[in-house]
Structures are given as C-alpha cells and as structure tokens.
GROMACS .gro file of C-alpha atoms in nm:
model
  271
    1MET     CA    1   0.000   0.000   0.000
    2LYS     CA    2   0.130   0.345  -0.091
    3GLN     CA    3   0.001   0.686   0.016
    4THR     CA    4  -0.097   0.938  -0.250
    5PRO     CA    5   0.108   1.258  -0.211
    6VAL     CA    6  -0.063   1.596  -0.195
    7VAL     CA    7   0.127   1.923  -0.245
    8LEU     CA    8  -0.034   2.241  -0.107
    9ILE     CA    9   0.069   2.568  -0.278
   10HIS     CA   10  -0.020   2.903  -0.123
   11GLY     CA   11  -0.055   3.241  -0.290
   12ALA     CA   12   0.082   3.593  -0.256
   13TRP     CA   13   0.016   3.781   0.070
   14PHE     CA   14  -0.036   3.454   0.260
   15HIS     CA   15   0.195   3.231   0.462
   16ARG     CA   16   0.217   2.857   0.409
   17SER     CA   17   0.056   2.808   0.752
   18SER     CA   18  -0.270   2.911   0.583
   19TRP     CA   19  -0.287   2.541   0.486
   20GLU     CA   20  -0.260   2.410   0.843
   21GLY     CA   21  -0.622   2.291   0.860
   22TRP     CA   22  -0.602   2.126   0.518
   23ALA     CA   23  -0.274   1.952   0.602
   24GLU     CA   24  -0.424   1.800   0.915
   25ARG     CA   25  -0.748   1.697   0.745
   26PHE     CA   26  -0.587   1.540   0.438
   27THR     CA   27  -0.332   1.360   0.657
   28SER     CA   28  -0.615   1.220   0.871
   29HIS     CA   29  -0.773   1.086   0.551
   30GLY     CA   30  -0.453   0.898   0.465
   31TYR     CA   31  -0.282   1.129   0.214
   32ALA     CA   32   0.089   1.208   0.236
   33VAL     CA   33   0.075   1.588   0.265
   34CYS     CA   34   0.358   1.823   0.169
   35VAL     CA   35   0.342   2.197   0.245
   36PRO     CA   36   0.683   2.315   0.126
   37GLY     CA   37   0.620   2.689   0.119
   38TRP     CA   38   0.821   2.932  -0.088
   39PRO     CA   39   1.201   2.931  -0.114
   40GLY     CA   40   1.338   3.131   0.178
   41GLU     CA   41   1.002   3.155   0.357
   42ALA     CA   42   1.034   3.171   0.737
   43PRO     CA   43   0.842   2.921   0.955
   44THR     CA   44   0.579   3.172   1.073
   45ALA     CA   45   0.394   3.470   0.926
   46GLU     CA   46   0.519   3.689   1.208
   47GLN     CA   47   0.880   3.609   1.117
   48VAL     CA   48   0.814   3.690   0.750
   49ARG     CA   49   0.654   4.022   0.842
   50ARG     CA   50   0.953   4.103   1.062
   51ASP     CA   51   1.209   4.012   0.794
   52PRO     CA   52   1.070   3.942   0.444
   53GLY     CA   53   1.413   3.999   0.288
   54PRO     CA   54   1.487   3.638   0.181
   55LEU     CA   55   1.187   3.655  -0.058
   56ARG     CA   56   1.278   3.991  -0.215
   57ASP     CA   57   1.387   3.868  -0.561
   58LEU     CA   58   1.127   3.594  -0.599
   59GLY     CA   59   0.944   3.602  -0.933
   60LEU     CA   60   0.683   3.377  -1.088
   61ALA     CA   61   0.930   3.176  -1.299
   62ALA     CA   62   1.149   3.097  -0.999
   63LEU     CA   63   0.848   3.014  -0.782
   64THR     CA   64   0.706   2.781  -1.045
   65ALA     CA   65   1.045   2.613  -1.091
   66HIS     CA   66   1.067   2.567  -0.713
   67TYR     CA   67   0.741   2.372  -0.705
   68GLU     CA   68   0.822   2.183  -1.023
   69LYS     CA   69   1.140   2.052  -0.859
   70ILE     CA   70   0.943   1.943  -0.554
   71VAL     CA   71   0.675   1.772  -0.762
   72ARG     CA   72   0.933   1.587  -0.970
   73SER     CA   73   1.093   1.452  -0.652
   74PHE     CA   74   0.799   1.220  -0.583
   75ASP     CA   75   0.797   0.862  -0.707
   76ASN     CA   76   0.434   0.906  -0.808
   77PRO     CA   77   0.273   1.226  -0.943
   78PRO     CA   78   0.107   1.411  -0.655
   79VAL     CA   79  -0.227   1.582  -0.626
   80LEU     CA   80  -0.167   1.956  -0.663
   81ILE     CA   81  -0.383   2.193  -0.458
   82GLY     CA   82  -0.322   2.564  -0.497
   83HIS     CA   83  -0.484   2.883  -0.371
   84SER     CA   84  -0.474   3.216  -0.557
   85ALA     CA   85  -0.132   3.235  -0.728
   86GLY     CA   86  -0.083   2.877  -0.612
   87GLY     CA   87  -0.389   2.778  -0.815
   88LEU     CA   88  -0.226   2.920  -1.126
   89ILE     CA   89   0.092   2.723  -1.058
   90ALA     CA   90  -0.107   2.405  -0.992
   91GLN     CA   91  -0.277   2.437  -1.332
   92HIS     CA   92   0.056   2.496  -1.505
   93LEU     CA   93   0.210   2.185  -1.347
   94LEU     CA   94  -0.096   1.972  -1.427
   95GLY     CA   95  -0.091   2.089  -1.789
   96ALA     CA   96   0.275   1.987  -1.804
   97ASP     CA   97   0.180   1.634  -1.689
   98LEU     CA   98   0.350   1.676  -1.352
   99GLY     CA   99   0.049   1.605  -1.131
  100ARG     CA  100  -0.205   1.329  -1.097
  101ALA     CA  101  -0.484   1.582  -1.046
  102ALA     CA  102  -0.515   1.948  -0.952
  103VAL     CA  103  -0.746   2.171  -0.753
  104ALA     CA  104  -0.724   2.547  -0.813
  105LEU     CA  105  -0.899   2.750  -0.544
  106ALA     CA  106  -0.979   3.111  -0.641
  107PRO     CA  107  -0.689   3.092  -0.888
  108LEU     CA  108  -0.525   3.398  -1.036
  109PRO     CA  109  -0.571   3.373  -1.412
  110ALA     CA  110  -0.306   3.329  -1.676
  111ARG     CA  111  -0.272   3.584  -1.954
  112GLY     CA  112  -0.587   3.613  -2.162
  113VAL     CA  113  -0.834   3.636  -1.874
  114PRO     CA  114  -0.874   3.985  -1.723
  115LEU     CA  115  -0.869   3.989  -1.346
  116ASP     CA  116  -1.070   4.305  -1.290
  117HIS     CA  117  -1.369   4.246  -1.523
  118GLY     CA  118  -1.417   4.620  -1.539
  119ARG     CA  119  -1.396   4.674  -1.164
  120PRO     CA  120  -1.132   4.883  -0.987
  121ARG     CA  121  -0.847   4.662  -0.872
  122PRO     CA  122  -0.859   4.644  -0.492
  123TRP     CA  123  -0.481   4.657  -0.451
  124SER     CA  124  -0.456   4.963  -0.679
  125LEU     CA  125  -0.661   5.157  -0.426
  126MET     CA  126  -0.398   5.116  -0.154
  127PRO     CA  127  -0.221   5.442  -0.072
  128ALA     CA  128   0.150   5.460  -0.134
  129ASP     CA  129   0.351   5.412   0.184
  130SER     CA  130   0.698   5.562   0.182
  131ALA     CA  131   0.786   5.356   0.489
  132ARG     CA  132   0.718   5.021   0.328
  133HIS     CA  133   0.996   4.790   0.214
  134PRO     CA  134   1.112   4.891  -0.137
  135CYS     CA  135   1.093   4.530  -0.262
  136PHE     CA  136   0.761   4.430  -0.106
  137GLU     CA  137   0.394   4.527  -0.114
  138PRO     CA  138   0.206   4.471   0.211
  139LEU     CA  139  -0.166   4.409   0.221
  140PRO     CA  140  -0.265   4.638   0.510
  141ARG     CA  141  -0.509   4.512   0.769
  142ALA     CA  142  -0.798   4.720   0.633
  143ARG     CA  143  -0.739   4.604   0.275
  144PHE     CA  144  -0.703   4.242   0.388
  145ARG     CA  145  -1.042   4.278   0.552
  146HIS     CA  146  -1.194   4.431   0.238
  147VAL     CA  147  -1.055   4.207  -0.036
  148VAL     CA  148  -0.965   3.879   0.139
  149ALA     CA  149  -1.172   3.834   0.456
  150ASN     CA  150  -1.484   4.026   0.352
  151ALA     CA  151  -1.713   3.724   0.401
  152VAL     CA  152  -1.634   3.680   0.772
  153GLY     CA  153  -1.681   3.898   1.080
  154GLU     CA  154  -1.449   4.174   1.194
  155GLU     CA  155  -1.301   3.975   1.483
  156GLU     CA  156  -1.228   3.670   1.269
  157ALA     CA  157  -1.079   3.885   0.992
  158ALA     CA  158  -0.839   4.042   1.242
  159LYS     CA  159  -0.728   3.701   1.368
  160LEU     CA  160  -0.677   3.572   1.013
  161PHE     CA  161  -0.462   3.874   0.930
  162ASP     CA  162  -0.242   3.824   1.237
  163ARG     CA  163  -0.202   3.454   1.169
  164TYR     CA  164  -0.151   3.437   0.792
  165ALA     CA  165  -0.090   3.774   0.622
  166VAL     CA  166   0.259   3.857   0.492
  167PRO     CA  167   0.402   4.113   0.247
  168ALA     CA  168   0.443   3.996  -0.113
  169PRO     CA  169   0.752   4.046  -0.333
  170LEU     CA  170   0.697   4.325  -0.585
  171ARG     CA  171   0.872   4.123  -0.851
  172LEU     CA  172   0.621   3.842  -0.812
  173LEU     CA  173   0.327   4.082  -0.805
  174ALA     CA  174   0.448   4.240  -1.128
  175ASP     CA  175   0.471   3.895  -1.289
  176LEU     CA  176   0.117   3.820  -1.173
  177GLY     CA  177  -0.020   4.154  -1.292
  178LEU     CA  178  -0.092   4.258  -0.933
  179ASP     CA  179   0.137   4.555  -0.888
  180ARG     CA  180   0.028   4.915  -0.938
  181THR     CA  181   0.142   4.947  -1.296
  182ALA     CA  182   0.112   4.605  -1.459
  183ALA     CA  183  -0.147   4.575  -1.732
  184GLY     CA  184  -0.197   4.205  -1.676
  185PRO     CA  185  -0.030   3.880  -1.569
  186ALA     CA  186   0.295   3.759  -1.714
  187ASP     CA  187   0.279   3.512  -1.999
  188THR     CA  188   0.223   3.212  -1.775
  189VAL     CA  189   0.173   2.906  -1.989
  190VAL     CA  190  -0.116   2.681  -1.888
  191ASN     CA  191  -0.180   2.404  -2.136
  192THR     CA  192  -0.559   2.394  -2.132
  193ALA     CA  193  -0.565   2.169  -2.439
  194ASN     CA  194  -0.369   1.879  -2.287
  195SER     CA  195  -0.597   1.577  -2.329
  196ALA     CA  196  -0.362   1.348  -2.134
  197ARG     CA  197  -0.360   1.547  -1.808
  198GLY     CA  198  -0.532   1.444  -1.490
  199PRO     CA  199  -0.866   1.581  -1.367
  200LEU     CA  200  -0.897   1.945  -1.264
  201LEU     CA  201  -1.131   2.112  -1.017
  202LEU     CA  202  -1.171   2.491  -1.016
  203VAL     CA  203  -1.324   2.647  -0.704
  204SER     CA  204  -1.455   2.999  -0.652
  205GLY     CA  205  -1.613   3.200  -0.374
  206GLN     CA  206  -1.903   3.405  -0.503
  207GLU     CA  207  -1.818   3.693  -0.268
  208ASP     CA  208  -1.447   3.692  -0.362
  209ARG     CA  209  -1.317   4.044  -0.425
  210MET     CA  210  -0.958   3.944  -0.501
  211VAL     CA  211  -1.037   3.688  -0.773
  212PRO     CA  212  -1.404   3.739  -0.858
  213ASP     CA  213  -1.622   3.439  -0.929
  214ALA     CA  214  -1.660   3.566  -1.287
  215VAL     CA  215  -1.284   3.533  -1.336
  216THR     CA  216  -1.281   3.169  -1.224
  217ARG     CA  217  -1.575   3.099  -1.453
  218SER     CA  218  -1.379   3.254  -1.740
  219VAL     CA  219  -1.083   3.030  -1.658
  220TYR     CA  220  -1.319   2.731  -1.660
  221LYS     CA  221  -1.436   2.826  -2.009
  222LEU     CA  222  -1.077   2.806  -2.133
  223TYR     CA  223  -1.103   2.430  -2.079
  224GLY     CA  224  -1.434   2.408  -2.263
  225ASP     CA  225  -1.306   2.193  -2.548
  226SER     CA  226  -1.116   1.954  -2.322
  227SER     CA  227  -1.220   1.588  -2.312
  228VAL     CA  228  -1.059   1.547  -1.968
  229VAL     CA  229  -1.249   1.593  -1.642
  230THR     CA  230  -1.272   1.964  -1.564
  231ASP     CA  231  -1.516   2.071  -1.295
  232LEU     CA  232  -1.622   2.400  -1.140
  233LYS     CA  233  -1.753   2.441  -0.786
  234GLN     CA  234  -1.889   2.776  -0.670
  235PHE     CA  235  -1.934   2.845  -0.299
  236ALA     CA  236  -2.198   3.104  -0.214
  237ASP     CA  237  -2.120   3.363   0.055
  238ARG     CA  238  -1.748   3.283   0.049
  239GLY     CA  239  -1.457   3.519  -0.009
  240HIS     CA  240  -1.090   3.482  -0.099
  241SER     CA  241  -1.016   3.350   0.250
  242LEU     CA  242  -1.221   3.035   0.182
  243VAL     CA  243  -0.921   2.805   0.236
  244PHE     CA  244  -0.829   2.929   0.583
  245ASP     CA  245  -1.129   3.101   0.743
  246SER     CA  246  -1.383   2.928   0.968
  247GLY     CA  247  -1.561   2.775   0.666
  248TRP     CA  248  -1.256   2.600   0.524
  249ARG     CA  249  -1.376   2.250   0.622
  250SER     CA  250  -1.669   2.251   0.379
  251VAL     CA  251  -1.431   2.342   0.095
  252ALA     CA  252  -1.173   2.081   0.196
  253ASP     CA  253  -1.438   1.813   0.231
  254HIS     CA  254  -1.576   1.892  -0.114
  255VAL     CA  255  -1.224   1.848  -0.254
  256LEU     CA  256  -1.181   1.517  -0.070
  257ALA     CA  257  -1.513   1.392  -0.210
  258TRP     CA  258  -1.420   1.510  -0.559
  259LEU     CA  259  -1.088   1.324  -0.547
  260ALA     CA  260  -1.262   1.006  -0.436
  261ALA     CA  261  -1.525   1.042  -0.711
  262ASN     CA  262  -1.243   1.060  -0.964
  263GLY     CA  263  -1.074   0.746  -0.837
  264ILE     CA  264  -0.791   0.921  -0.654
  265GLU     CA  265  -0.775   0.737  -0.325
  266ALA     CA  266  -0.549   0.831  -0.035
  267VAL     CA  267  -0.387   0.490  -0.030
  268ALA     CA  268  -0.347   0.284  -0.345
  269ALA     CA  269  -0.284  -0.088  -0.351
  270GLN     CA  270   0.039  -0.190  -0.518
  271GLY     CA  271   0.031  -0.475  -0.754
   0.00000   0.00000   0.00000
C-alpha cells in the first residue's frame, strides 16, 4: 500500500501556515501531505513580516520552478492543490503532466483572462507608503479585511490577518499583474488543451473580491473543449479566505469527495 502525495501551494500575501487545517485533514484521511512553502520563507507569518528579505527577488518563474522541482521529486505524481497564485501554478504543473490531479482555489488567471472584469483593482486603491519595504507590497489590515476576509466577521478577519498575512515580493506581483502598474499577468503558460492530463477542479467564492467568481468561470471556459475531467464548484457567501477562514472545512471536504469520485484514493494498492 502506498500513500498518495498531496502538495499544497499558497498564494501571494499569505503564509504557508494558511494550509494548516487542510494539512491536518488530508493527513487524517490517509494522504501524504507536503506543504513546502516558498524558497526562503520563514516558519511563521510573524517572522516573514519582521524580515521578508529572503523573498525579495522571488518572481513567478522561480516560484514555479521551485514547485516543479518538488513535484518531480515524488515517485508518483502528486495531487496539486493551490490557492490564488498557487492555483495558477497548480494548473501549469498539471498541464505539463506533472500532477495526478489538480485543484485550483480562487486561482489567479493566466494571460488572456482579465482579473478586474471592469472593476477597480482592490490593490490599486492602496495608498503609497513611503515607509514600506522597497521590494515588497504589504496588504494592510484594512485592505485584507476588504478584499480577502470580507465574508467573515471583523473579529475573525483580524485574527486571520495576524495569523496568515505577509508582504508579497513586488517582482512576483508584477509577474502576476498585481502591482500598481502592470497591465496584466505575465505570460504564464497553462496548457488547457492537454488531453492526457489528470482531472482538474476549479473552485470559486461568489463573494471573492480578489479573484471574482466571474474570473474563475472565465478560466473554466478556457477548458471548454477539453475531453478530460474539468469541474467547477462555486461556494456562495465565500470570499478569498475560503481556504483558511472558519468555513474551510466545507471546501476541503468537497475536494476530498471530488478526489474520491475521480478514483484518486489516499492509499493505493500496489500490484
């Protein structure tokens, strides 16, 4: 018997500990969970906020290569689960035949899908702060509340910020089309036409202000001609924090059920 590996990939402005509930739940269901984090990422969000320096030059190409190396290290292709920018990376790796299946939760889109859909970009409304680190863009507490934790109460939003929020490298934000001047995401290649890839589940929160539900639906349409399993799940009354706020269990359990329905068991018999 061999456990199925699961790699959890977090997004910009969040620490890898945002997956702590998922790691425990998937482990309890028998999966071999890996939460590697970003290269140079400190063990806690507080440490990253205090000294984000090791992440200063991190761009999308380097971050993707980091996860590709990790994924290739497994004897068997893992299940890839990514949130936000991590959802984009998970799709890229799946399209490159480096994962058994992928789940992209509120994923940032690749080039070709506009992120704003005509709305003002939430991060573009943040005032310039001359005191901020020249290589990083913080997501201030008030903006975190507005664009990430808008579907939960004030007290919970404050706790989520303290536990998981970190500044993001400007280089990465520029690559993702999330800095103040970028017109759109970098030319991130996601092979939506790969008919040999594993199944893909896209998940959105219908109250998400960072990656609106309409954006995830547009990403889903990119796979419209695919003959491979591609599913979309929309959660009502959920925001961008759907993977780590108090409602995360319903999302994680839907993913577990979806994996089982697609024949991806936690432990596979060898024979």
